[in-house]
Amino acid sequence: DGGITQSPKYLFRKEGQNVTLSCEQNLNHDAMYWYRQDPGQGLRLIYYSQIVNDFQKGDIAEGYSVSREKKESFPLTVTSAQKNPTAFYLCASADAPIPYDGYTFGSGTRLTVV
Amino acid sequence: KQEVTQIPAALSVPEGENLVLNCSFTDSAIYNLQWFRQDPGKGLTSLLLIQSSQREQTSGRLNASLDKSSGRSTLYIAASQPGDSATYLCAVVDYGGATNKLIFGTGTLLAVQP
């Protein structure tokens, strides 16, 4: 079955550490997205990519980095520059440039700073 | 700038009741509108996708309508069940700028009492 796989489900980060969240899709979608969700707030776009080897900053990109070396994969690195990284992170994919079939989301990664 | 609003923010109903969730958006220049469901601590599950040229979509007990000219969509849930309890999000794909981004509403938290 086609879908998006995010791993790990739970991740703990120490102060000053960089951590990487994995997102893999087998839907043959060109576009991939990372969102952050905080309690009581809506989803906010961190980064997106519409084609391999290209990506763009979203609304809250500071303290994050991404790469898109393969169509299927869009890993997100939360760097030590991100001062408040504790949140629920969601990855999504869609057709590009027009998402005719809508967006598909993964099951999320919950990141906690310890 | 596109803004998406959902009313009510929270709703509690007894089991078996029919209910309507509302979604409004400020700019009618959209490709499509998608309704999602999110259970606590989980990712987003797509419920219904309505293209801009369509008026409604149905899946089982769910029916979503779209009125682009008035900037409104409704999600109708028939014969509600306790398993329907979740947060419901609507989102539009906005065709502005170089990227077609998904813009989320504020969500409706639904509780169906047994």
PDB file of C-alpha atoms in Angstrom:
ATOM      1  CA  ASP A   1       0.000   0.000   0.000  1.00  0.00           C
ATOM      2  CA  GLY A   2       1.195   3.482  -0.813  1.00  0.00           C
ATOM      3  CA  GLY A   3       1.785   5.938   1.950  1.00  0.00           C
ATOM      4  CA  ILE A   4       4.147   8.030   4.004  1.00  0.00           C
ATOM      5  CA  THR A   5       6.343   6.629   6.752  1.00  0.00           C
ATOM      6  CA  GLN A   6       7.733   8.857   9.467  1.00  0.00           C
ATOM      7  CA  SER A   7      10.295   7.653  11.954  1.00  0.00           C
ATOM      8  CA  PRO A   8      10.887   7.554  14.768  1.00  0.00           C
ATOM      9  CA  LYS A   9       7.501   7.964  16.409  1.00  0.00           C
ATOM     10  CA  TYR A  10       9.077   9.487  19.533  1.00  0.00           C
ATOM     11  CA  LEU A  11      12.395  11.312  19.716  1.00  0.00           C
ATOM     12  CA  PHE A  12      14.215  12.873  22.636  1.00  0.00           C
ATOM     13  CA  ARG A  13      16.829  15.562  22.159  1.00  0.00           C
ATOM     14  CA  LYS A  14      19.360  16.888  24.603  1.00  0.00           C
ATOM     15  CA  GLU A  15      20.201  20.548  24.676  1.00  0.00           C
ATOM     16  CA  GLY A  16      22.666  21.465  21.923  1.00  0.00           C
ATOM     17  CA  GLN A  17      22.064  18.332  19.872  1.00  0.00           C
ATOM     18  CA  ASN A  18      21.007  18.092  16.270  1.00  0.00           C
ATOM     19  CA  VAL A  19      18.428  15.422  15.479  1.00  0.00           C
ATOM     20  CA  THR A  20      17.049  14.174  12.186  1.00  0.00           C
ATOM     21  CA  LEU A  21      13.472  13.121  11.503  1.00  0.00           C
ATOM     22  CA  SER A  22      12.869  10.709   8.652  1.00  0.00           C
ATOM     23  CA  CYS A  23      10.086  10.920   6.066  1.00  0.00           C
ATOM     24  CA  GLU A  24       9.733   8.424   3.217  1.00  0.00           C
ATOM     25  CA  GLN A  25       6.903   8.150   0.663  1.00  0.00           C
ATOM     26  CA  ASN A  26       6.094   5.580  -2.020  1.00  0.00           C
ATOM     27  CA  LEU A  27       3.278   7.529  -3.645  1.00  0.00           C
ATOM     28  CA  ASN A  28       5.461   8.862  -6.478  1.00  0.00           C
ATOM     29  CA  HIS A  29       4.613  12.395  -5.359  1.00  0.00           C
ATOM     30  CA  ASP A  30       6.879  15.201  -6.505  1.00  0.00           C
ATOM     31  CA  ALA A  31       6.183  17.539  -3.576  1.00  0.00           C
ATOM     32  CA  MET A  32       6.943  16.956   0.099  1.00  0.00           C
ATOM     33  CA  TYR A  33       6.311  19.138   3.127  1.00  0.00           C
ATOM     34  CA  TRP A  34       7.195  19.431   6.802  1.00  0.00           C
ATOM     35  CA  TYR A  35       4.749  20.908   9.301  1.00  0.00           C
ATOM     36  CA  ARG A  36       5.049  21.634  12.994  1.00  0.00           C
ATOM     37  CA  GLN A  37       2.056  21.346  15.351  1.00  0.00           C
ATOM     38  CA  ASP A  38       1.976  22.823  18.849  1.00  0.00           C
ATOM     39  CA  PRO A  39      -0.852  22.416  21.385  1.00  0.00           C
ATOM     40  CA  GLY A  40      -3.563  24.975  20.773  1.00  0.00           C
ATOM     41  CA  GLN A  41      -1.985  26.120  17.526  1.00  0.00           C
ATOM     42  CA  GLY A  42      -2.561  25.193  13.954  1.00  0.00           C
ATOM     43  CA  LEU A  43      -0.117  23.493  11.620  1.00  0.00           C
ATOM     44  CA  ARG A  44       2.772  25.667  10.538  1.00  0.00           C
ATOM     45  CA  LEU A  45       4.854  25.018   7.428  1.00  0.00           C
ATOM     46  CA  ILE A  46       8.584  24.566   8.027  1.00  0.00           C
ATOM     47  CA  TYR A  47      10.010  23.580   4.616  1.00  0.00           C
ATOM     48  CA  TYR A  48       8.726  22.209   1.348  1.00  0.00           C
ATOM     49  CA  SER A  49      10.189  20.708  -1.796  1.00  0.00           C
ATOM     50  CA  GLN A  50       8.536  20.392  -5.178  1.00  0.00           C
ATOM     51  CA  ILE A  51      11.356  18.596  -6.950  1.00  0.00           C
ATOM     52  CA  VAL A  52      14.508  16.674  -6.142  1.00  0.00           C
ATOM     53  CA  ASN A  53      17.498  18.823  -5.134  1.00  0.00           C
ATOM     54  CA  ASP A  54      15.304  21.869  -4.549  1.00  0.00           C
ATOM     55  CA  PHE A  55      13.493  23.076  -1.440  1.00  0.00           C
ATOM     56  CA  GLN A  56      12.046  26.288  -0.066  1.00  0.00           C
ATOM     57  CA  LYS A  57      11.609  27.810   3.370  1.00  0.00           C
ATOM     58  CA  GLY A  58       8.145  27.858   4.834  1.00  0.00           C
ATOM     59  CA  ASP A  59       6.807  30.147   7.523  1.00  0.00           C
ATOM     60  CA  ILE A  60       9.024  28.952  10.407  1.00  0.00           C
ATOM     61  CA  ALA A  61      12.264  27.621   8.852  1.00  0.00           C
ATOM     62  CA  GLU A  62      14.715  29.106  11.378  1.00  0.00           C
ATOM     63  CA  GLY A  63      16.580  26.394  13.264  1.00  0.00           C
ATOM     64  CA  TYR A  64      15.672  23.662  10.774  1.00  0.00           C
ATOM     65  CA  SER A  65      17.340  22.213   7.691  1.00  0.00           C
ATOM     66  CA  VAL A  66      16.261  19.734   5.008  1.00  0.00           C
ATOM     67  CA  SER A  67      17.603  17.849   2.027  1.00  0.00           C
ATOM     68  CA  ARG A  68      15.906  16.271  -0.984  1.00  0.00           C
ATOM     69  CA  GLU A  69      18.398  13.942  -2.642  1.00  0.00           C
ATOM     70  CA  LYS A  70      15.782  11.365  -3.618  1.00  0.00           C
ATOM     71  CA  LYS A  71      12.183  11.767  -4.702  1.00  0.00           C
ATOM     72  CA  GLU A  72      11.026   9.395  -1.976  1.00  0.00           C
ATOM     73  CA  SER A  73      12.819  10.989   0.951  1.00  0.00           C
ATOM     74  CA  PHE A  74      12.691  14.378   2.691  1.00  0.00           C
ATOM     75  CA  PRO A  75      14.523  14.290   6.056  1.00  0.00           C
ATOM     76  CA  LEU A  76      14.233  17.188   8.496  1.00  0.00           C
ATOM     77  CA  THR A  77      17.092  18.138  10.825  1.00  0.00           C
ATOM     78  CA  VAL A  78      16.259  20.078  13.952  1.00  0.00           C
ATOM     79  CA  THR A  79      19.417  21.971  14.809  1.00  0.00           C
ATOM     80  CA  SER A  80      20.643  23.363  18.106  1.00  0.00           C
ATOM     81  CA  ALA A  81      19.649  26.792  16.783  1.00  0.00           C
ATOM     82  CA  GLN A  82      15.981  25.862  17.202  1.00  0.00           C
ATOM     83  CA  LYS A  83      15.296  27.177  20.705  1.00  0.00           C
ATOM     84  CA  ASN A  84      11.933  25.541  21.284  1.00  0.00           C
ATOM     85  CA  PRO A  85      11.883  22.277  19.327  1.00  0.00           C
ATOM     86  CA  THR A  86       9.420  20.346  21.491  1.00  0.00           C
ATOM     87  CA  ALA A  87       6.470  19.739  19.172  1.00  0.00           C
ATOM     88  CA  PHE A  88       4.679  17.236  16.949  1.00  0.00           C
ATOM     89  CA  TYR A  89       6.156  17.099  13.442  1.00  0.00           C
ATOM     90  CA  LEU A  90       4.160  16.004  10.424  1.00  0.00           C
ATOM     91  CA  CYS A  91       5.392  15.181   6.950  1.00  0.00           C
ATOM     92  CA  ALA A  92       3.137  15.323   3.891  1.00  0.00           C
ATOM     93  CA  SER A  93       3.353  14.722   0.171  1.00  0.00           C
ATOM     94  CA  ALA A  94       1.323  15.673  -2.904  1.00  0.00           C
ATOM     95  CA  ASP A  95       1.484  15.923  -6.666  1.00  0.00           C
ATOM     96  CA  ALA A  96       3.195  19.000  -8.067  1.00  0.00           C
ATOM     97  CA  PRO A  97       2.728  21.590  -9.311  1.00  0.00           C
ATOM     98  CA  ILE A  98      -0.990  21.008  -8.723  1.00  0.00           C
ATOM     99  CA  PRO A  99      -2.033  18.615  -5.940  1.00  0.00           C
ATOM    100  CA  TYR A 100      -4.898  17.031  -7.880  1.00  0.00           C
ATOM    101  CA  ASP A 101      -5.356  14.172  -5.437  1.00  0.00           C
ATOM    102  CA  GLY A 102      -4.865  16.233  -2.315  1.00  0.00           C
ATOM    103  CA  TYR A 103      -2.281  15.802   0.392  1.00  0.00           C
ATOM    104  CA  THR A 104      -1.250  12.637   2.237  1.00  0.00           C
ATOM    105  CA  PHE A 105       0.184  12.886   5.741  1.00  0.00           C
ATOM    106  CA  GLY A 106       2.397  10.624   7.784  1.00  0.00           C
ATOM    107  CA  SER A 107       1.691   9.540  11.362  1.00  0.00           C
ATOM    108  CA  GLY A 108       4.024  12.107  12.889  1.00  0.00           C
ATOM    109  CA  THR A 109       7.077  12.305  15.134  1.00  0.00           C
ATOM    110  CA  ARG A 110       6.836  13.723  18.642  1.00  0.00           C
ATOM    111  CA  LEU A 111      10.066  15.475  19.589  1.00  0.00           C
ATOM    112  CA  THR A 112      10.824  16.301  23.201  1.00  0.00           C
ATOM    113  CA  VAL A 113      13.801  18.205  24.608  1.00  0.00           C
ATOM    114  CA  VAL A 114      15.198  16.612  27.771  1.00  0.00           C
TER     115      VAL A 114
ATOM    116  CA  LYS B   1      -3.654  36.451   2.080  1.00  0.00           C
ATOM    117  CA  GLN B   2      -5.843  33.356   2.373  1.00  0.00           C
ATOM    118  CA  GLU B   3      -7.367  32.733   5.785  1.00  0.00           C
ATOM    119  CA  VAL B   4      -9.378  29.669   6.753  1.00  0.00           C
ATOM    120  CA  THR B   5     -11.729  29.653   9.737  1.00  0.00           C
ATOM    121  CA  GLN B   6     -13.708  26.819  11.271  1.00  0.00           C
ATOM    122  CA  ILE B   7     -16.811  27.124  13.396  1.00  0.00           C
ATOM    123  CA  PRO B   8     -17.487  25.905  16.020  1.00  0.00           C
ATOM    124  CA  ALA B   9     -14.119  25.458  17.718  1.00  0.00           C
ATOM    125  CA  ALA B  10     -15.568  22.662  19.835  1.00  0.00           C
ATOM    126  CA  LEU B  11     -18.747  20.621  19.703  1.00  0.00           C
ATOM    127  CA  SER B  12     -20.241  17.980  21.984  1.00  0.00           C
ATOM    128  CA  VAL B  13     -23.229  15.934  20.818  1.00  0.00           C
ATOM    129  CA  PRO B  14     -25.032  12.779  21.927  1.00  0.00           C
ATOM    130  CA  GLU B  15     -24.552   9.634  19.907  1.00  0.00           C
ATOM    131  CA  GLY B  16     -26.844   9.303  16.891  1.00  0.00           C
ATOM    132  CA  GLU B  17     -27.171  13.005  16.199  1.00  0.00           C
ATOM    133  CA  ASN B  18     -26.535  14.466  12.753  1.00  0.00           C
ATOM    134  CA  LEU B  19     -24.103  17.367  12.799  1.00  0.00           C
ATOM    135  CA  VAL B  20     -22.521  20.015  10.583  1.00  0.00           C
ATOM    136  CA  LEU B  21     -19.032  21.453  10.788  1.00  0.00           C
ATOM    137  CA  ASN B  22     -18.351  24.733   9.021  1.00  0.00           C
ATOM    138  CA  CYS B  23     -15.299  26.013   7.183  1.00  0.00           C
ATOM    139  CA  SER B  24     -14.899  29.419   5.553  1.00  0.00           C
ATOM    140  CA  PHE B  25     -12.077  30.844   3.450  1.00  0.00           C
ATOM    141  CA  THR B  26     -11.387  34.396   2.332  1.00  0.00           C
ATOM    142  CA  ASP B  27     -10.067  33.892  -1.221  1.00  0.00           C
ATOM    143  CA  SER B  28     -12.076  31.835  -3.691  1.00  0.00           C
ATOM    144  CA  ALA B  29      -9.015  31.187  -5.920  1.00  0.00           C
ATOM    145  CA  ILE B  30      -8.459  27.630  -4.726  1.00  0.00           C
ATOM    146  CA  TYR B  31      -7.635  24.367  -6.507  1.00  0.00           C
ATOM    147  CA  ASN B  32      -9.398  22.171  -4.007  1.00  0.00           C
ATOM    148  CA  LEU B  33     -10.494  21.803  -0.393  1.00  0.00           C
ATOM    149  CA  GLN B  34      -9.685  18.839   1.795  1.00  0.00           C
ATOM    150  CA  TRP B  35     -11.226  17.692   5.094  1.00  0.00           C
ATOM    151  CA  PHE B  36      -8.992  15.822   7.536  1.00  0.00           C
ATOM    152  CA  ARG B  37      -9.486  14.041  10.810  1.00  0.00           C
ATOM    153  CA  GLN B  38      -6.860  13.988  13.566  1.00  0.00           C
ATOM    154  CA  ASP B  39      -7.011  11.725  16.596  1.00  0.00           C
ATOM    155  CA  PRO B  40      -4.974  12.734  19.680  1.00  0.00           C
ATOM    156  CA  GLY B  41      -1.262  12.216  19.090  1.00  0.00           C
ATOM    157  CA  LYS B  42      -1.805  10.934  15.565  1.00  0.00           C
ATOM    158  CA  GLY B  43      -1.275  12.164  12.035  1.00  0.00           C
ATOM    159  CA  LEU B  44      -3.899  13.573   9.701  1.00  0.00           C
ATOM    160  CA  THR B  45      -6.278  11.231   7.903  1.00  0.00           C
ATOM    161  CA  SER B  46      -7.852  12.533   4.721  1.00  0.00           C
ATOM    162  CA  LEU B  47     -11.646  12.256   4.755  1.00  0.00           C
ATOM    163  CA  LEU B  48     -12.835  14.017   1.620  1.00  0.00           C
ATOM    164  CA  LEU B  49     -11.297  16.029  -1.209  1.00  0.00           C
ATOM    165  CA  ILE B  50     -13.437  18.447  -3.225  1.00  0.00           C
ATOM    166  CA  GLN B  51     -12.036  19.908  -6.430  1.00  0.00           C
ATOM    167  CA  SER B  52     -12.836  23.557  -7.145  1.00  0.00           C
ATOM    168  CA  SER B  53     -15.204  22.525  -9.954  1.00  0.00           C
ATOM    169  CA  GLN B  54     -17.206  20.196  -7.697  1.00  0.00           C
ATOM    170  CA  ARG B  55     -20.066  20.991  -5.346  1.00  0.00           C
ATOM    171  CA  GLU B  56     -19.905  18.019  -3.001  1.00  0.00           C
ATOM    172  CA  GLN B  57     -18.301  14.696  -2.179  1.00  0.00           C
ATOM    173  CA  THR B  58     -19.644  11.788  -0.149  1.00  0.00           C
ATOM    174  CA  SER B  59     -18.030   8.914   1.690  1.00  0.00           C
ATOM    175  CA  GLY B  60     -20.186   6.703   3.868  1.00  0.00           C
ATOM    176  CA  ARG B  61     -21.787   8.846   6.586  1.00  0.00           C
ATOM    177  CA  LEU B  62     -19.777  11.906   5.549  1.00  0.00           C
ATOM    178  CA  ASN B  63     -20.814  14.530   3.032  1.00  0.00           C
ATOM    179  CA  ALA B  64     -18.797  17.636   2.245  1.00  0.00           C
ATOM    180  CA  SER B  65     -20.056  20.556   0.209  1.00  0.00           C
ATOM    181  CA  LEU B  66     -18.210  23.448  -1.399  1.00  0.00           C
ATOM    182  CA  ASP B  67     -19.521  26.875  -2.355  1.00  0.00           C
ATOM    183  CA  LYS B  68     -16.542  28.716  -3.804  1.00  0.00           C
ATOM    184  CA  SER B  69     -18.396  31.944  -4.503  1.00  0.00           C
ATOM    185  CA  SER B  70     -19.319  32.391  -0.855  1.00  0.00           C
ATOM    186  CA  GLY B  71     -16.056  30.899   0.440  1.00  0.00           C
ATOM    187  CA  ARG B  72     -17.730  28.143   2.437  1.00  0.00           C
ATOM    188  CA  SER B  73     -17.576  24.406   2.942  1.00  0.00           C
ATOM    189  CA  THR B  74     -19.552  22.183   5.289  1.00  0.00           C
ATOM    190  CA  LEU B  75     -18.863  18.687   6.544  1.00  0.00           C
ATOM    191  CA  TYR B  76     -22.034  16.782   7.398  1.00  0.00           C
ATOM    192  CA  ILE B  77     -21.740  13.733   9.637  1.00  0.00           C
ATOM    193  CA  ALA B  78     -24.810  11.526   9.780  1.00  0.00           C
ATOM    194  CA  ALA B  79     -25.752   9.366  12.751  1.00  0.00           C
ATOM    195  CA  SER B  80     -22.678  10.307  14.791  1.00  0.00           C
ATOM    196  CA  GLN B  81     -20.847   7.643  16.795  1.00  0.00           C
ATOM    197  CA  PRO B  82     -18.377   7.866  19.715  1.00  0.00           C
ATOM    198  CA  GLY B  83     -15.664   6.748  17.274  1.00  0.00           C
ATOM    199  CA  ASP B  84     -16.193   9.995  15.360  1.00  0.00           C
ATOM    200  CA  SER B  85     -14.683  11.921  18.280  1.00  0.00           C
ATOM    201  CA  ALA B  86     -11.596  13.707  16.957  1.00  0.00           C
ATOM    202  CA  THR B  87     -10.394  17.067  15.675  1.00  0.00           C
ATOM    203  CA  TYR B  88     -11.611  17.906  12.189  1.00  0.00           C
ATOM    204  CA  LEU B  89      -9.539  20.204   9.986  1.00  0.00           C
ATOM    205  CA  CYS B  90     -10.356  21.745   6.652  1.00  0.00           C
ATOM    206  CA  ALA B  91      -7.627  22.981   4.345  1.00  0.00           C
ATOM    207  CA  VAL B  92      -7.517  24.701   0.981  1.00  0.00           C
ATOM    208  CA  VAL B  93      -4.900  24.598  -1.741  1.00  0.00           C
ATOM    209  CA  ASP B  94      -4.343  28.205  -2.608  1.00  0.00           C
ATOM    210  CA  TYR B  95      -3.052  29.050  -6.075  1.00  0.00           C
ATOM    211  CA  GLY B  96      -1.089  32.141  -5.306  1.00  0.00           C
ATOM    212  CA  GLY B  97       2.589  32.656  -5.903  1.00  0.00           C
ATOM    213  CA  ALA B  98       5.061  30.048  -7.062  1.00  0.00           C
ATOM    214  CA  THR B  99       3.890  27.289  -4.789  1.00  0.00           C
ATOM    215  CA  ASN B 100       0.485  25.834  -4.170  1.00  0.00           C
ATOM    216  CA  LYS B 101       0.445  25.516  -0.425  1.00  0.00           C
ATOM    217  CA  LEU B 102      -2.066  23.874   1.868  1.00  0.00           C
ATOM    218  CA  ILE B 103      -3.630  26.385   4.239  1.00  0.00           C
ATOM    219  CA  PHE B 104      -5.331  24.954   7.304  1.00  0.00           C
ATOM    220  CA  GLY B 105      -8.304  26.071   9.289  1.00  0.00           C
ATOM    221  CA  THR B 106      -8.295  26.337  13.053  1.00  0.00           C
ATOM    222  CA  GLY B 107     -10.039  22.993  13.588  1.00  0.00           C
ATOM    223  CA  THR B 108     -13.197  21.737  15.305  1.00  0.00           C
ATOM    224  CA  LEU B 109     -12.840  19.419  18.294  1.00  0.00           C
ATOM    225  CA  LEU B 110     -15.758  16.987  18.211  1.00  0.00           C
ATOM    226  CA  ALA B 111     -16.873  14.847  21.143  1.00  0.00           C
ATOM    227  CA  VAL B 112     -19.678  12.333  20.605  1.00  0.00           C
ATOM    228  CA  GLN B 113     -21.121  11.165  23.907  1.00  0.00           C
ATOM    229  CA  PRO B 114     -22.317   7.527  24.179  1.00  0.00           C
TER     230      PRO B 114
END
